[in-house]
């Protein structure tokens, strides 16, 4: 019989269930999903990645639309959350990153989770929000924590360890992903243990992300010493997820061999569901109309396609015209669930 697990405490915040719903952009985890997870006793996370894509003025003023949408989505999530914890995920690689953080803090986000780079300046613009770096190695946590302590007298309120089985853009080289997963010559659990040791020294709670799909996965990481898990892919195929029904169905239709590692136009490897769009990219077709000012390292003159357009197409349901990011377990989805049922499983 599974034992009931302890609560997750992040400073003065308490989640009844030690589960953080992972932030999924573009438009996959907005107020609907995050609010439902928060209401059910977990930590609901809104992704700010091109969060304003539905605004009629988005093509002309994407950043302004995104900053406005941050306020709007947090406010809507609060109404659903019934007092639960609502936060945001903001990529360090985002153009005008600090403006996004300020917008989230001003809108009253409880916690700001930040990866896709080292969030060195996060404490300067996060206001009263709790702050959590996403790391994949002990070294990266060491660099961040030392810098934050020296410059700001601050330490993380939470650390999120994101492993190589996560979805979307990944903080590993393609070679490392293969070594940790398919080839099996490296064991990422060893790195998790080292990060947990440093976090214990810092007296900071830790959530493990990447490949967490069911209660047994959570039990495994909590037994290793983590305080929580972060779950993303499992929540895509829920009634409350903010993506289109066609996007959810792509997960349900996917087979294990359909989950592939792709080279994102922004230079990072990513995990996605194989589709006709990826075939056309592989054949050399170029899909580039205009720049939506999303990622700082993107060069519109040389990339094969706009990552924003590809992700927007997918989340709206134009699957064969878009990029369907996913985690390694997306193929396991076989039905539409509810957030409440999933949270009950993890409670």
Short mmCIF file of N, CA and C in Angstrom, two decimals, residues 111-281:
data_model
loop_
_atom_site.label_atom_id
_atom_site.label_comp_id
_atom_site.label_asym_id
_atom_site.label_seq_id
_atom_site.Cartn_x
_atom_site.Cartn_y
_atom_site.Cartn_z
N UNK A 111 5.67 31.93 -7.24
CA UNK A 111 7.02 31.42 -7.47
C UNK A 111 7.38 31.58 -8.94
N UNK A 112 8.65 31.87 -9.19
CA UNK A 112 9.17 31.99 -10.55
C UNK A 112 10.25 30.93 -10.74
N UNK A 113 9.98 30.00 -11.66
CA UNK A 113 10.93 28.94 -11.99
C UNK A 113 11.63 29.36 -13.28
N UNK A 114 12.96 29.25 -13.30
CA UNK A 114 13.70 29.83 -14.42
C UNK A 114 14.88 28.96 -14.83
N UNK A 115 14.85 28.55 -16.12
CA UNK A 115 15.94 27.75 -16.66
C UNK A 115 16.27 28.20 -18.07
N UNK A 116 16.75 27.28 -18.92
CA UNK A 116 17.22 27.60 -20.27
C UNK A 116 18.28 28.69 -20.20
N UNK A 117 19.26 28.45 -19.34
CA UNK A 117 20.30 29.41 -19.04
C UNK A 117 20.42 29.56 -17.53
N UNK A 118 21.45 30.25 -17.09
CA UNK A 118 21.65 30.46 -15.65
C UNK A 118 20.97 31.77 -15.24
N UNK A 119 19.99 31.73 -14.36
CA UNK A 119 19.23 32.93 -13.98
C UNK A 119 19.98 33.80 -12.96
N UNK A 120 21.10 34.34 -13.37
CA UNK A 120 21.98 35.05 -12.43
C UNK A 120 21.33 36.32 -11.87
N UNK A 121 20.51 37.00 -12.67
CA UNK A 121 19.92 38.27 -12.22
C UNK A 121 18.52 38.11 -11.63
N UNK A 122 18.03 36.90 -11.55
CA UNK A 122 16.66 36.67 -11.09
C UNK A 122 16.33 37.35 -9.76
N UNK A 123 17.21 37.31 -8.74
CA UNK A 123 16.85 37.93 -7.47
C UNK A 123 16.65 39.44 -7.54
N UNK A 124 17.20 40.09 -8.56
CA UNK A 124 17.11 41.56 -8.62
C UNK A 124 15.75 42.05 -9.09
N UNK A 125 14.98 41.18 -9.74
CA UNK A 125 13.72 41.63 -10.35
C UNK A 125 12.52 40.79 -9.96
N UNK A 126 12.69 39.88 -9.00
CA UNK A 126 11.63 38.92 -8.68
C UNK A 126 10.68 39.39 -7.59
N UNK A 127 10.96 40.55 -6.99
CA UNK A 127 10.06 41.07 -5.97
C UNK A 127 9.87 40.12 -4.82
N UNK A 128 8.60 39.89 -4.42
CA UNK A 128 8.31 39.01 -3.29
C UNK A 128 8.11 37.56 -3.69
N UNK A 129 8.22 37.27 -4.98
CA UNK A 129 8.00 35.89 -5.44
C UNK A 129 9.14 34.99 -4.98
N UNK A 130 8.82 33.73 -4.71
CA UNK A 130 9.85 32.73 -4.47
C UNK A 130 10.57 32.47 -5.79
N UNK A 131 11.84 32.10 -5.73
CA UNK A 131 12.62 31.91 -6.95
C UNK A 131 13.28 30.54 -6.97
N UNK A 132 13.23 29.90 -8.15
CA UNK A 132 13.73 28.54 -8.28
C UNK A 132 14.49 28.37 -9.59
N UNK A 133 15.80 28.15 -9.54
CA UNK A 133 16.54 27.87 -10.77
C UNK A 133 16.32 26.43 -11.22
N UNK A 134 16.35 26.24 -12.53
CA UNK A 134 16.32 24.89 -13.10
C UNK A 134 17.76 24.51 -13.41
N UNK A 135 18.21 23.37 -12.89
CA UNK A 135 19.59 22.95 -13.10
C UNK A 135 19.62 21.52 -13.60
N UNK A 136 20.72 21.16 -14.25
CA UNK A 136 20.90 19.78 -14.70
C UNK A 136 22.20 19.18 -14.16
N UNK A 137 22.95 19.98 -13.38
CA UNK A 137 24.21 19.48 -12.82
C UNK A 137 24.48 20.16 -11.48
N UNK A 138 25.31 19.49 -10.68
CA UNK A 138 25.74 20.10 -9.41
C UNK A 138 26.50 21.39 -9.68
N UNK A 139 27.30 21.38 -10.74
CA UNK A 139 28.11 22.56 -11.06
C UNK A 139 27.24 23.79 -11.28
N UNK A 140 26.15 23.63 -12.05
CA UNK A 140 25.31 24.80 -12.33
C UNK A 140 24.65 25.31 -11.07
N UNK A 141 24.20 24.42 -10.18
CA UNK A 141 23.62 24.87 -8.91
C UNK A 141 24.67 25.58 -8.05
N UNK A 142 25.88 25.06 -8.07
CA UNK A 142 26.95 25.67 -7.29
C UNK A 142 27.24 27.09 -7.77
N UNK A 143 27.32 27.26 -9.09
CA UNK A 143 27.59 28.58 -9.66
C UNK A 143 26.49 29.56 -9.30
N UNK A 144 25.25 29.15 -9.46
CA UNK A 144 24.12 30.04 -9.17
C UNK A 144 24.06 30.39 -7.69
N UNK A 145 24.15 29.40 -6.83
CA UNK A 145 23.99 29.65 -5.40
C UNK A 145 25.13 30.51 -4.84
N UNK A 146 26.34 30.27 -5.31
CA UNK A 146 27.47 31.09 -4.85
C UNK A 146 27.29 32.56 -5.29
N UNK A 147 26.89 32.74 -6.54
CA UNK A 147 26.71 34.10 -7.06
C UNK A 147 25.59 34.81 -6.34
N UNK A 148 24.45 34.16 -6.18
CA UNK A 148 23.32 34.77 -5.49
C UNK A 148 23.68 35.14 -4.05
N UNK A 149 24.41 34.27 -3.39
CA UNK A 149 24.78 34.56 -2.00
C UNK A 149 25.74 35.75 -1.92
N UNK A 150 26.72 35.78 -2.82
CA UNK A 150 27.72 36.86 -2.79
C UNK A 150 27.13 38.20 -3.19
N UNK A 151 26.31 38.21 -4.24
CA UNK A 151 25.79 39.46 -4.77
C UNK A 151 24.54 39.96 -4.05
N UNK A 152 23.69 39.04 -3.63
CA UNK A 152 22.39 39.44 -3.11
C UNK A 152 22.07 38.93 -1.72
N UNK A 153 22.96 38.12 -1.14
CA UNK A 153 22.67 37.54 0.15
C UNK A 153 21.42 36.68 0.10
N UNK A 154 21.24 35.96 -1.00
CA UNK A 154 20.01 35.22 -1.26
C UNK A 154 20.34 33.80 -1.71
N UNK A 155 19.52 32.88 -1.37
CA UNK A 155 19.65 31.52 -1.89
C UNK A 155 18.34 31.12 -2.55
N UNK A 156 18.36 30.08 -3.38
CA UNK A 156 17.12 29.64 -4.01
C UNK A 156 16.08 29.24 -2.96
N UNK A 157 14.83 29.45 -3.28
CA UNK A 157 13.74 28.96 -2.42
C UNK A 157 13.40 27.52 -2.76
N UNK A 158 13.77 27.11 -3.97
CA UNK A 158 13.53 25.77 -4.47
C UNK A 158 14.51 25.54 -5.61
N UNK A 159 14.90 24.29 -5.80
CA UNK A 159 15.72 23.92 -6.95
C UNK A 159 14.96 22.87 -7.75
N UNK A 160 14.90 23.05 -9.06
CA UNK A 160 14.29 22.06 -9.94
C UNK A 160 15.41 21.39 -10.74
N UNK A 161 15.55 20.08 -10.58
CA UNK A 161 16.51 19.31 -11.36
C UNK A 161 15.78 18.79 -12.59
N UNK A 162 16.21 19.20 -13.76
CA UNK A 162 15.56 18.74 -14.99
C UNK A 162 16.47 17.77 -15.71
N UNK A 163 16.05 16.53 -15.79
CA UNK A 163 16.85 15.48 -16.38
C UNK A 163 16.68 15.34 -17.88
N UNK A 164 17.38 14.39 -18.49
CA UNK A 164 17.41 14.25 -19.95
C UNK A 164 16.15 13.65 -20.56
N UNK A 165 15.19 13.22 -19.75
CA UNK A 165 13.94 12.68 -20.30
C UNK A 165 12.83 13.73 -20.36
N UNK A 166 13.18 14.98 -20.08
CA UNK A 166 12.18 16.05 -20.08
C UNK A 166 11.71 16.36 -21.49
N UNK A 167 10.72 17.23 -21.59
CA UNK A 167 10.16 17.61 -22.88
C UNK A 167 10.64 18.96 -23.34
N UNK A 168 10.38 19.26 -24.62
CA UNK A 168 10.74 20.56 -25.16
C UNK A 168 12.24 20.73 -25.23
N UNK A 169 12.70 21.98 -25.12
CA UNK A 169 14.14 22.25 -25.16
C UNK A 169 14.83 21.62 -23.96
N UNK A 170 16.00 21.05 -24.20
CA UNK A 170 16.72 20.30 -23.19
C UNK A 170 18.08 20.92 -22.90
N UNK A 171 18.48 20.88 -21.64
CA UNK A 171 19.74 21.47 -21.23
C UNK A 171 20.91 20.50 -21.32
N UNK A 172 20.92 19.69 -22.35
CA UNK A 172 21.97 18.70 -22.56
C UNK A 172 22.36 18.72 -24.03
N UNK A 173 23.57 18.25 -24.33
CA UNK A 173 23.93 18.04 -25.72
C UNK A 173 23.21 16.79 -26.22
N UNK A 174 23.10 16.69 -27.54
CA UNK A 174 22.47 15.48 -28.11
C UNK A 174 23.23 14.23 -27.69
N UNK A 175 24.55 14.34 -27.63
CA UNK A 175 25.37 13.20 -27.24
C UNK A 175 25.09 12.77 -25.81
N UNK A 176 24.96 13.75 -24.91
CA UNK A 176 24.66 13.42 -23.51
C UNK A 176 23.28 12.79 -23.38
N UNK A 177 22.32 13.31 -24.14
CA UNK A 177 20.97 12.73 -24.10
C UNK A 177 21.02 11.26 -24.48
N UNK A 178 21.77 10.96 -25.52
CA UNK A 178 21.88 9.57 -25.96
C UNK A 178 22.60 8.72 -24.93
N UNK A 179 23.63 9.27 -24.31
CA UNK A 179 24.37 8.52 -23.29
C UNK A 179 23.51 8.22 -22.07
N UNK A 180 22.70 9.19 -21.69
CA UNK A 180 21.87 9.03 -20.50
C UNK A 180 20.61 8.20 -20.75
N UNK A 181 20.18 8.12 -22.00
CA UNK A 181 18.92 7.43 -22.29
C UNK A 181 19.13 6.19 -23.15
N UNK A 182 19.19 6.37 -24.44
CA UNK A 182 19.23 5.22 -25.35
C UNK A 182 20.44 4.31 -25.12
N UNK A 183 21.63 4.88 -25.10
CA UNK A 183 22.83 4.06 -24.97
C UNK A 183 22.98 3.49 -23.56
N UNK A 184 22.57 4.27 -22.58
CA UNK A 184 22.58 3.78 -21.21
C UNK A 184 23.95 3.67 -20.58
N UNK A 185 24.96 4.35 -21.12
CA UNK A 185 26.31 4.25 -20.56
C UNK A 185 26.53 5.20 -19.39
N UNK A 186 25.62 6.17 -19.24
CA UNK A 186 25.70 7.07 -18.09
C UNK A 186 24.41 6.96 -17.29
N UNK A 187 24.52 7.13 -15.99
CA UNK A 187 23.35 7.05 -15.12
C UNK A 187 23.08 8.43 -14.53
N UNK A 188 22.00 9.08 -14.97
CA UNK A 188 21.74 10.44 -14.50
C UNK A 188 21.41 10.48 -13.01
N UNK A 189 21.04 9.34 -12.44
CA UNK A 189 20.76 9.29 -11.01
C UNK A 189 21.98 9.72 -10.19
N UNK A 190 23.16 9.46 -10.72
CA UNK A 190 24.39 9.85 -10.02
C UNK A 190 24.47 11.37 -9.90
N UNK A 191 24.09 12.07 -10.96
CA UNK A 191 24.10 13.53 -10.93
C UNK A 191 23.02 14.06 -9.99
N UNK A 192 21.87 13.43 -9.99
CA UNK A 192 20.80 13.84 -9.08
C UNK A 192 21.26 13.75 -7.64
N UNK A 193 21.94 12.67 -7.30
CA UNK A 193 22.45 12.49 -5.93
C UNK A 193 23.38 13.63 -5.55
N UNK A 194 24.27 14.02 -6.46
CA UNK A 194 25.21 15.10 -6.17
C UNK A 194 24.49 16.44 -5.99
N UNK A 195 23.49 16.70 -6.81
CA UNK A 195 22.73 17.95 -6.66
C UNK A 195 21.96 17.95 -5.34
N UNK A 196 21.39 16.81 -4.98
CA UNK A 196 20.65 16.70 -3.72
C UNK A 196 21.57 16.97 -2.52
N UNK A 197 22.80 16.49 -2.61
CA UNK A 197 23.76 16.72 -1.53
C UNK A 197 24.03 18.22 -1.34
N UNK A 198 24.24 18.93 -2.46
CA UNK A 198 24.51 20.37 -2.37
C UNK A 198 23.26 21.11 -1.89
N UNK A 199 22.10 20.73 -2.37
CA UNK A 199 20.87 21.38 -1.94
C UNK A 199 20.64 21.17 -0.44
N UNK A 200 21.02 20.01 0.07
CA UNK A 200 20.89 19.75 1.50
C UNK A 200 21.80 20.67 2.31
N UNK A 201 23.00 20.90 1.78
CA UNK A 201 23.91 21.84 2.43
C UNK A 201 23.34 23.25 2.45
N UNK A 202 22.65 23.60 1.38
CA UNK A 202 22.04 24.93 1.27
C UNK A 202 20.72 25.02 2.03
N UNK A 203 20.21 23.86 2.45
CA UNK A 203 18.90 23.75 3.11
C UNK A 203 17.78 24.30 2.21
N UNK A 204 17.78 23.78 0.98
CA UNK A 204 16.81 24.19 -0.05
C UNK A 204 16.06 22.96 -0.53
N UNK A 205 14.74 23.02 -0.63
CA UNK A 205 13.98 21.88 -1.16
C UNK A 205 14.24 21.66 -2.65
N UNK A 206 14.05 20.43 -3.09
CA UNK A 206 14.37 20.05 -4.46
C UNK A 206 13.20 19.31 -5.09
N UNK A 207 12.91 19.65 -6.35
CA UNK A 207 11.95 18.89 -7.16
C UNK A 207 12.70 18.30 -8.35
N UNK A 208 12.41 17.05 -8.66
CA UNK A 208 13.04 16.38 -9.79
C UNK A 208 12.07 16.32 -10.96
N UNK A 209 12.54 16.68 -12.14
CA UNK A 209 11.70 16.71 -13.34
C UNK A 209 12.35 15.90 -14.45
N UNK A 210 11.52 15.46 -15.39
CA UNK A 210 12.02 14.72 -16.54
C UNK A 210 11.71 13.25 -16.44
N UNK A 211 10.68 12.79 -17.13
CA UNK A 211 10.34 11.38 -17.12
C UNK A 211 9.43 10.96 -15.98
N UNK A 212 8.94 11.91 -15.19
CA UNK A 212 8.02 11.59 -14.09
C UNK A 212 6.61 11.53 -14.66
N UNK A 213 6.01 10.34 -14.64
CA UNK A 213 4.71 10.16 -15.29
C UNK A 213 3.65 9.58 -14.36
N UNK A 214 4.06 8.76 -13.40
CA UNK A 214 3.10 8.12 -12.51
C UNK A 214 3.59 8.16 -11.07
N UNK A 215 2.71 7.72 -10.17
CA UNK A 215 3.00 7.78 -8.74
C UNK A 215 4.31 7.05 -8.38
N UNK A 216 4.58 5.93 -9.03
CA UNK A 216 5.79 5.18 -8.73
C UNK A 216 7.05 6.00 -9.03
N UNK A 217 7.01 6.83 -10.06
CA UNK A 217 8.15 7.69 -10.38
C UNK A 217 8.38 8.70 -9.25
N UNK A 218 7.30 9.25 -8.73
CA UNK A 218 7.43 10.17 -7.61
C UNK A 218 8.02 9.47 -6.39
N UNK A 219 7.51 8.29 -6.11
CA UNK A 219 8.01 7.54 -4.96
C UNK A 219 9.52 7.31 -5.08
N UNK A 220 9.95 6.99 -6.28
CA UNK A 220 11.38 6.74 -6.52
C UNK A 220 12.23 7.94 -6.15
N UNK A 221 11.83 9.13 -6.63
CA UNK A 221 12.65 10.31 -6.38
C UNK A 221 12.52 10.82 -4.94
N UNK A 222 11.35 10.67 -4.36
CA UNK A 222 11.22 11.07 -2.96
C UNK A 222 12.06 10.15 -2.08
N UNK A 223 12.12 8.88 -2.41
CA UNK A 223 12.96 7.95 -1.66
C UNK A 223 14.44 8.28 -1.82
N UNK A 224 14.81 8.89 -2.94
CA UNK A 224 16.19 9.32 -3.14
C UNK A 224 16.55 10.54 -2.29
N UNK A 225 15.52 11.25 -1.81
CA UNK A 225 15.77 12.43 -0.99
C UNK A 225 15.20 13.71 -1.53
N UNK A 226 14.53 13.65 -2.70
CA UNK A 226 13.88 14.85 -3.23
C UNK A 226 12.66 15.20 -2.40
N UNK A 227 12.26 16.45 -2.47
CA UNK A 227 11.10 16.91 -1.72
C UNK A 227 9.83 16.91 -2.56
N UNK A 228 9.99 16.86 -3.89
CA UNK A 228 8.85 16.92 -4.78
C UNK A 228 9.27 16.45 -6.17
N UNK A 229 8.29 16.33 -7.04
CA UNK A 229 8.57 16.07 -8.45
C UNK A 229 7.87 17.13 -9.28
N UNK A 230 8.38 17.32 -10.49
CA UNK A 230 7.72 18.20 -11.45
C UNK A 230 7.22 17.34 -12.60
N UNK A 231 5.93 17.48 -12.92
CA UNK A 231 5.28 16.64 -13.92
C UNK A 231 4.68 17.54 -14.99
N UNK A 232 4.96 17.26 -16.24
CA UNK A 232 4.43 18.08 -17.33
C UNK A 232 3.63 17.25 -18.33
N UNK A 233 4.30 16.32 -19.02
CA UNK A 233 3.67 15.56 -20.09
C UNK A 233 2.35 14.92 -19.68
N UNK A 234 2.28 14.37 -18.48
CA UNK A 234 1.06 13.69 -18.04
C UNK A 234 -0.15 14.62 -18.08
N UNK A 235 0.07 15.92 -17.86
CA UNK A 235 -1.03 16.87 -17.79
C UNK A 235 -1.51 17.37 -19.14
N UNK A 236 -0.78 17.06 -20.20
CA UNK A 236 -1.21 17.52 -21.53
C UNK A 236 -2.54 16.91 -21.90
N UNK A 237 -2.69 15.61 -21.64
CA UNK A 237 -3.93 14.93 -22.03
C UNK A 237 -4.97 14.99 -20.92
N UNK A 238 -5.22 16.21 -20.45
CA UNK A 238 -6.29 16.44 -19.47
C UNK A 238 -7.32 17.39 -20.08
N UNK A 239 -8.52 17.34 -19.54
CA UNK A 239 -9.58 18.23 -19.99
C UNK A 239 -9.18 19.68 -19.75
N UNK A 240 -8.42 19.93 -18.68
CA UNK A 240 -8.10 21.30 -18.30
C UNK A 240 -6.91 21.90 -19.04
N UNK A 241 -6.12 21.08 -19.72
CA UNK A 241 -4.95 21.59 -20.44
C UNK A 241 -5.40 22.63 -21.46
N UNK A 242 -4.61 23.68 -21.61
CA UNK A 242 -4.98 24.82 -22.45
C UNK A 242 -4.74 24.60 -23.94
N UNK A 243 -4.13 23.49 -24.31
CA UNK A 243 -3.88 23.20 -25.73
C UNK A 243 -5.16 22.70 -26.40
N UNK A 244 -5.14 22.68 -27.73
CA UNK A 244 -6.28 22.22 -28.51
C UNK A 244 -6.48 20.71 -28.34
N UNK A 245 -7.67 20.25 -28.67
CA UNK A 245 -7.95 18.81 -28.62
C UNK A 245 -7.05 18.04 -29.59
N UNK A 246 -6.76 18.63 -30.73
CA UNK A 246 -5.90 17.97 -31.71
C UNK A 246 -4.49 17.79 -31.17
N UNK A 247 -4.00 18.76 -30.43
CA UNK A 247 -2.68 18.66 -29.81
C UNK A 247 -2.66 17.49 -28.82
N UNK A 248 -3.69 17.40 -28.01
CA UNK A 248 -3.78 16.31 -27.03
C UNK A 248 -3.86 14.96 -27.74
N UNK A 249 -4.61 14.92 -28.83
CA UNK A 249 -4.77 13.67 -29.57
C UNK A 249 -3.45 13.22 -30.19
N UNK A 250 -2.58 14.16 -30.53
CA UNK A 250 -1.26 13.79 -31.07
C UNK A 250 -0.48 12.97 -30.05
N UNK A 251 -0.63 13.28 -28.78
CA UNK A 251 0.01 12.50 -27.73
C UNK A 251 -0.61 11.11 -27.66
N UNK A 252 -1.92 11.06 -27.68
CA UNK A 252 -2.61 9.77 -27.57
C UNK A 252 -2.28 8.87 -28.76
N UNK A 253 -2.11 9.46 -29.93
CA UNK A 253 -1.81 8.69 -31.14
C UNK A 253 -0.35 8.26 -31.22
N UNK A 254 0.52 8.92 -30.49
CA UNK A 254 1.96 8.68 -30.63
C UNK A 254 2.37 7.30 -30.12
N UNK A 255 3.30 6.70 -30.84
CA UNK A 255 3.93 5.45 -30.41
C UNK A 255 5.31 5.78 -29.86
N UNK A 256 5.90 4.85 -29.16
CA UNK A 256 7.19 5.10 -28.52
C UNK A 256 8.24 5.53 -29.54
N UNK A 257 8.21 4.90 -30.72
CA UNK A 257 9.21 5.23 -31.73
C UNK A 257 8.97 6.59 -32.38
N UNK A 258 7.82 7.20 -32.13
CA UNK A 258 7.53 8.53 -32.67
C UNK A 258 8.18 9.65 -31.87
N UNK A 259 8.66 9.34 -30.67
CA UNK A 259 9.28 10.37 -29.83
C UNK A 259 10.74 10.53 -30.26
N UNK A 260 11.09 11.71 -30.74
CA UNK A 260 12.41 11.92 -31.34
C UNK A 260 13.10 13.15 -30.75
N UNK A 261 14.41 13.17 -30.90
CA UNK A 261 15.20 14.35 -30.53
C UNK A 261 15.43 15.17 -31.79
N UNK A 262 15.09 16.45 -31.73
CA UNK A 262 15.23 17.33 -32.88
C UNK A 262 16.21 18.46 -32.55
N UNK A 263 16.73 19.06 -33.59
CA UNK A 263 17.56 20.25 -33.41
C UNK A 263 16.66 21.47 -33.57
N UNK A 264 16.48 22.20 -32.49
CA UNK A 264 15.64 23.39 -32.54
C UNK A 264 16.36 24.49 -33.30
N UNK A 265 15.61 25.36 -33.96
CA UNK A 265 16.26 26.48 -34.67
C UNK A 265 16.97 27.45 -33.74
N UNK A 266 16.70 27.37 -32.43
CA UNK A 266 17.40 28.26 -31.50
C UNK A 266 18.69 27.64 -30.99
N UNK A 267 19.05 26.45 -31.54
CA UNK A 267 20.35 25.88 -31.26
C UNK A 267 20.41 24.80 -30.21
N UNK A 268 19.29 24.53 -29.55
CA UNK A 268 19.26 23.52 -28.51
C UNK A 268 18.56 22.26 -29.01
N UNK A 269 18.95 21.08 -28.50
CA UNK A 269 18.16 19.89 -28.83
C UNK A 269 16.82 19.95 -28.11
N UNK A 270 15.83 19.29 -28.68
CA UNK A 270 14.52 19.25 -28.06
C UNK A 270 13.87 17.91 -28.32
N UNK A 271 12.87 17.58 -27.54
CA UNK A 271 12.15 16.31 -27.72
C UNK A 271 10.76 16.61 -28.26
N UNK A 272 10.36 15.89 -29.29
CA UNK A 272 9.10 16.17 -29.96
C UNK A 272 8.51 14.89 -30.55
N UNK A 273 7.26 14.99 -30.99
CA UNK A 273 6.59 13.88 -31.67
C UNK A 273 6.83 14.02 -33.18
N UNK A 274 7.33 12.96 -33.78
CA UNK A 274 7.60 12.98 -35.22
C UNK A 274 6.31 13.21 -36.00
N UNK A 275 6.38 14.10 -36.98
CA UNK A 275 5.21 14.39 -37.81
C UNK A 275 5.65 14.87 -39.20
N UNK A 276 4.68 15.23 -40.03
CA UNK A 276 4.98 15.66 -41.39
C UNK A 276 5.81 16.93 -41.42
N UNK A 277 5.61 17.80 -40.47
CA UNK A 277 6.38 19.04 -40.42
C UNK A 277 7.87 18.74 -40.27
N UNK A 278 8.23 17.85 -39.39
CA UNK A 278 9.64 17.51 -39.19
C UNK A 278 10.23 16.86 -40.44
N UNK A 279 9.42 16.08 -41.15
CA UNK A 279 9.89 15.49 -42.40
C UNK A 279 10.23 16.57 -43.42
N UNK A 280 9.37 17.58 -43.51
CA UNK A 280 9.59 18.65 -44.48
C UNK A 280 10.82 19.47 -44.12
N UNK A 281 11.03 19.70 -42.84
CA UNK A 281 12.24 20.40 -42.39
C UNK A 281 13.48 19.59 -42.76
#
